[in-house]
Structure formats: structure tokens, C-alpha cells
Amino acid sequence: MKENGSSEEELFSYLSSVREEDLKYGRILSSMCTRPHPVAIRAHMQFIETNLGDPGLFPGTMGLEDELITMLGDLLHHSGAGGYATSGGTESNIQALRIAKKQKPVDTPNVIIPASAHFSFDKACDMLGLQMRSVPLDANYRMDPVLVNEAIDEKTVAIVSVVGTTEYGMIDPVKEIGSVAADHDIFFHVDAAFGGLVAPFLPGLAPWDFLVPSVSSISVDPHKMGMSTIPCGALLLRDPEAFGCLNVDTPYLTVKKECTLAGTRPGAPVASAYAVLRYLGREGLSALVQGCMENTRRLIEGMEAFGYARAVTPDVNVATFDCPLVPTGWRVSRTRWGHMRTVLMPHVTRDVVESFLETIGESHA
Ligand code: 0PR
């Protein structure tokens, strides 16, 4: 650090130059985040100094967090769900497994996850001393209930399914896996960090949320398809009381107990997530999702016209291809199975899709 401070002009000109080095969302097809909605940015700025880590000082913001959780619970068919705003899917998944582990104290506990699970479960299991049992996927990259059943033993403290897998955009058969969880009375966590704000607006889906009676908890991230500012995830629990096992005493704060993982927690992204859901409503969110799904179908059709087959027909707006190209000027990613992976987020408009396909056409020729 320098002895004397900079002028504001010098400082911000430096910051602008640094920001110029960042890519812009317009040509990024590899991200599950997107440009925040304008109302998200406005609400974020309005709550910029709030700290949910000491909610007694910010009772208004705390009430807004409760309203956000109620809205999400309502969307996932359980308005009485307990929950809080996390820093994202990683924290939600860690906290869900902490609860599961505390509910069933055994030595050498294990957790059953699908091979498609996000790497946040590696972190969670490492931190919590849980043996991670990864079960292979079926031909459509979904978790197989028969294999889940075979993997269970008396030390299994949780089963995890994914709604909107990170790499292939698949929805696991939650209802069938839920029956297995119910048969063995095992905590059942659904990681809908991505798909939780997509699936409610897709027609004809089998139940995958709290409608499945054995679902214990759900992760859903407003900072992905909810167009909030970063960081805003949410962990919802069927039984609000179940958070109690995570409580620690916080004697000198305005509240005397806390179950969250983070201490200091930003209220601004919570306000931003609330703002988007309230501003768009179900109708607006549904239109957003229909648009992303339409663009997903268009990209698949366009890629297949060039001979690059889809790896699978996705349930949500993630499209993967048998395509070795590295399209110049674009960001795509590659799955661990070697497929080109794209995420059709709201910033990936129809025009962006057409322009991407042009690049593919040129590289292909
Ligand atoms: N669960 C699922 C199903 C996820 O897809 C992700 C993240 C998480 C949990 C963890 O969420 P947080 O990262 O919010 O803790 N999925 C994205 C991924 O790994 C995150 C991401 C977003 C990565 C934007 C890159 C990026 O540019 O691909």
C-alpha cells in the first residue's frame, strides 16, 4: 500500500482499465451466472450497507430475507419451508449435509450422490468427514434409483439428487429416488441451485420439489437463473425446526443464536433477489425461462444441422455437443466426458445464438 492516497480520478481510471480486461457476458456461453436484472442492481445499491449477520440492526432487511424464502418456498410448493439466503449453492449444499449428518450420528457416515453432482459436494464431504459414494449415471446422464438403493447401508446419512445438472442440464428422477429415501428413512437433499428457478416453469415435469414427500431440503440460487446480483443462494428446509441443530450461541449480537455458515452476510444481494422475483412475478419468470429454452432448442437444431450431435436432450437450458471445435471469440466449456458445453442464460439471446452458429459454420467450412 502506498503512503499517500490516490486521487479519485486516478483510482477510477485504473479500475476502469482493470475492468476492461474482464470478458463481457455477450459472448460467454460457459456461465451459469448472467448480467443482473436492472431492478436487481437498483435494489442492491439501496441495501449496500446492510449486514444480515447482525439482523437486529437491520430488521427491515431481515424481513425481506424471510419474504424471499417464503416466495421461493411457495414456488417449490411449501410456503412454510424454513430457510435463509446463503452465498450460493456451495454453502447451501454444505449446510444441508451438516444437518443430515447431525440428524443421524453414526461413525464413518456416508452420502450418496450422482456422478453428475457439482464439485461443491467434494468440498462438503471433505469438511464434514463424510464418505462420498458417487453412483454412475444412466444413459441420459441421470441418477439411477436402482443404483442408489444398492449403495445405501446403515451408515448412509443423506442422498442427493440434482435438478438441472451443471454439465448436462438434466433433472434426476426425484420422485423415484424419493421413494428409496423414504423406504430407508434417509435425509434427501435436492440440489436445484441451477434448475430451481427453471423447472417450476417447464410444462409436464414429474414432481421434483417439496411435492415429493421425502424431500428434506432444496438448494436454489437466485444468482444463477434468478438474475440477482452475486452472491445469493438459498437453502430451504421442509422442517424449519431442523435448522436448530446448527445453532451456535452469539451472546453479544442482537440475536442470541445463529445457524448460518457465514457470520457477516450481505443484505444487498438478498434485496436484489427479492426485487427480481417481485418485479417479474411468475409470468415474467416463465417468459424468461421459455425464452432460454427456445434458444436452447434453436442452438441444438443449428449445431445438428452442421453435424454436431447433441450429447443428450437436456431438461433445462444447458446444451452439450459432440463437437471438437474451439469457436474463436467465444467462451464455451468442456464436460468431463469431453462434450462442448453451453449454458443458454438470459444474456444469450436469439441474436447471440445465431451469431455463435455463424462462427461454428465458418470454423466448420
Ligand atoms: N450446484 C449446482 C448444480 C451448480 O451448478 C453449482 C454451480 C453449485 C451447486 C455451486 O454453486 P455456487 O458456485 O453458487 O456455490 N455451478 C456453476 C459451475 O460450476 C457455477 C459457475 C457459474 C461457474 C458461473 C462458472 C461461471 O462462470 O459451472
PDB file of N, CA and C in Angstrom, residues 4 17 20 26 70 82 109 122 129 146 148 192 197 212 244 267 282 344 350 352:
ATOM      1  N   ASN A   4       0.604   7.683   0.496  1.00  0.00           N
ATOM      2  CA  ASN A   4      -0.453   8.671   0.261  1.00  0.00           C
ATOM      3  C   ASN A   4      -1.562   8.083  -0.603  1.00  0.00           C
ATOM      4  N   SER A  17      -9.617   0.446 -16.295  1.00  0.00           N
ATOM      5  CA  SER A  17      -8.704  -0.302 -17.165  1.00  0.00           C
ATOM      6  C   SER A  17      -8.663  -1.769 -16.747  1.00  0.00           C
ATOM      7  N   GLU A  20     -11.758  -3.486 -17.957  1.00  0.00           N
ATOM      8  CA  GLU A  20     -11.694  -3.734 -19.397  1.00  0.00           C
ATOM      9  C   GLU A  20     -11.101  -5.107 -19.719  1.00  0.00           C
ATOM     10  N   GLY A  26     -21.853 -10.983 -23.181  1.00  0.00           N
ATOM     11  CA  GLY A  26     -22.396 -11.194 -24.525  1.00  0.00           C
ATOM     12  C   GLY A  26     -21.867 -12.415 -25.268  1.00  0.00           C
ATOM     13  N   THR A  70     -40.040 -17.185   1.761  1.00  0.00           N
ATOM     14  CA  THR A  70     -41.449 -17.570   1.599  1.00  0.00           C
ATOM     15  C   THR A  70     -41.826 -17.652   0.115  1.00  0.00           C
ATOM     16  N   GLY A  82     -38.611 -23.574   5.932  1.00  0.00           N
ATOM     17  CA  GLY A  82     -37.650 -22.718   6.606  1.00  0.00           C
ATOM     18  C   GLY A  82     -36.506 -22.455   5.644  1.00  0.00           C
ATOM     19  N   PRO A 109     -19.904 -41.976   8.624  1.00  0.00           N
ATOM     20  CA  PRO A 109     -21.121 -41.745   7.839  1.00  0.00           C
ATOM     21  C   PRO A 109     -20.817 -41.596   6.338  1.00  0.00           C
ATOM     22  N   ASP A 122     -17.742 -32.446  -3.102  1.00  0.00           N
ATOM     23  CA  ASP A 122     -16.401 -32.893  -2.695  1.00  0.00           C
ATOM     24  C   ASP A 122     -15.936 -32.053  -1.509  1.00  0.00           C
ATOM     25  N   GLY A 129     -16.135 -34.809   6.923  1.00  0.00           N
ATOM     26  CA  GLY A 129     -15.697 -36.182   7.187  1.00  0.00           C
ATOM     27  C   GLY A 129     -16.731 -37.199   6.729  1.00  0.00           C
ATOM     28  N   VAL A 146     -32.103 -47.426  -8.917  1.00  0.00           N
ATOM     29  CA  VAL A 146     -31.731 -48.802  -8.539  1.00  0.00           C
ATOM     30  C   VAL A 146     -30.331 -48.805  -7.924  1.00  0.00           C
ATOM     31  N   VAL A 148     -28.893 -46.276  -6.517  1.00  0.00           N
ATOM     32  CA  VAL A 148     -28.960 -45.576  -5.225  1.00  0.00           C
ATOM     33  C   VAL A 148     -29.325 -46.583  -4.137  1.00  0.00           C
ATOM     34  N   ALA A 192     -30.995 -27.963  -6.469  1.00  0.00           N
ATOM     35  CA  ALA A 192     -31.632 -27.264  -7.595  1.00  0.00           C
ATOM     36  C   ALA A 192     -31.034 -25.864  -7.705  1.00  0.00           C
ATOM     37  N   LEU A 197     -34.997 -22.411 -10.431  1.00  0.00           N
ATOM     38  CA  LEU A 197     -35.766 -21.288 -10.985  1.00  0.00           C
ATOM     39  C   LEU A 197     -36.042 -21.498 -12.476  1.00  0.00           C
ATOM     40  N   VAL A 212     -42.694 -33.892  -3.491  1.00  0.00           N
ATOM     41  CA  VAL A 212     -42.221 -35.254  -3.197  1.00  0.00           C
ATOM     42  C   VAL A 212     -42.034 -35.322  -1.675  1.00  0.00           C
ATOM     43  N   GLY A 244     -32.287 -25.833  13.792  1.00  0.00           N
ATOM     44  CA  GLY A 244     -31.884 -25.686  15.189  1.00  0.00           C
ATOM     45  C   GLY A 244     -30.590 -26.416  15.524  1.00  0.00           C
ATOM     46  N   GLY A 267     -26.820  -8.058   2.882  1.00  0.00           N
ATOM     47  CA  GLY A 267     -28.266  -7.960   2.632  1.00  0.00           C
ATOM     48  C   GLY A 267     -28.551  -7.504   1.206  1.00  0.00           C
ATOM     49  N   ARG A 282     -44.500 -14.655 -11.440  1.00  0.00           N
ATOM     50  CA  ARG A 282     -44.440 -15.960 -12.115  1.00  0.00           C
ATOM     51  C   ARG A 282     -44.482 -15.804 -13.625  1.00  0.00           C
ATOM     52  N   LEU A 344     -27.494 -21.604 -21.866  1.00  0.00           N
ATOM     53  CA  LEU A 344     -28.274 -20.581 -22.569  1.00  0.00           C
ATOM     54  C   LEU A 344     -28.932 -19.648 -21.549  1.00  0.00           C
ATOM     55  N   ARG A 350     -31.447 -14.737 -28.807  1.00  0.00           N
ATOM     56  CA  ARG A 350     -31.555 -15.397 -30.104  1.00  0.00           C
ATOM     57  C   ARG A 350     -30.474 -14.875 -31.061  1.00  0.00           C
ATOM     58  N   VAL A 352     -27.568 -13.699 -30.263  1.00  0.00           N
ATOM     59  CA  VAL A 352     -26.281 -14.250 -29.832  1.00  0.00           C
ATOM     60  C   VAL A 352     -26.145 -15.688 -30.346  1.00  0.00           C
TER      61      VAL A 352
END
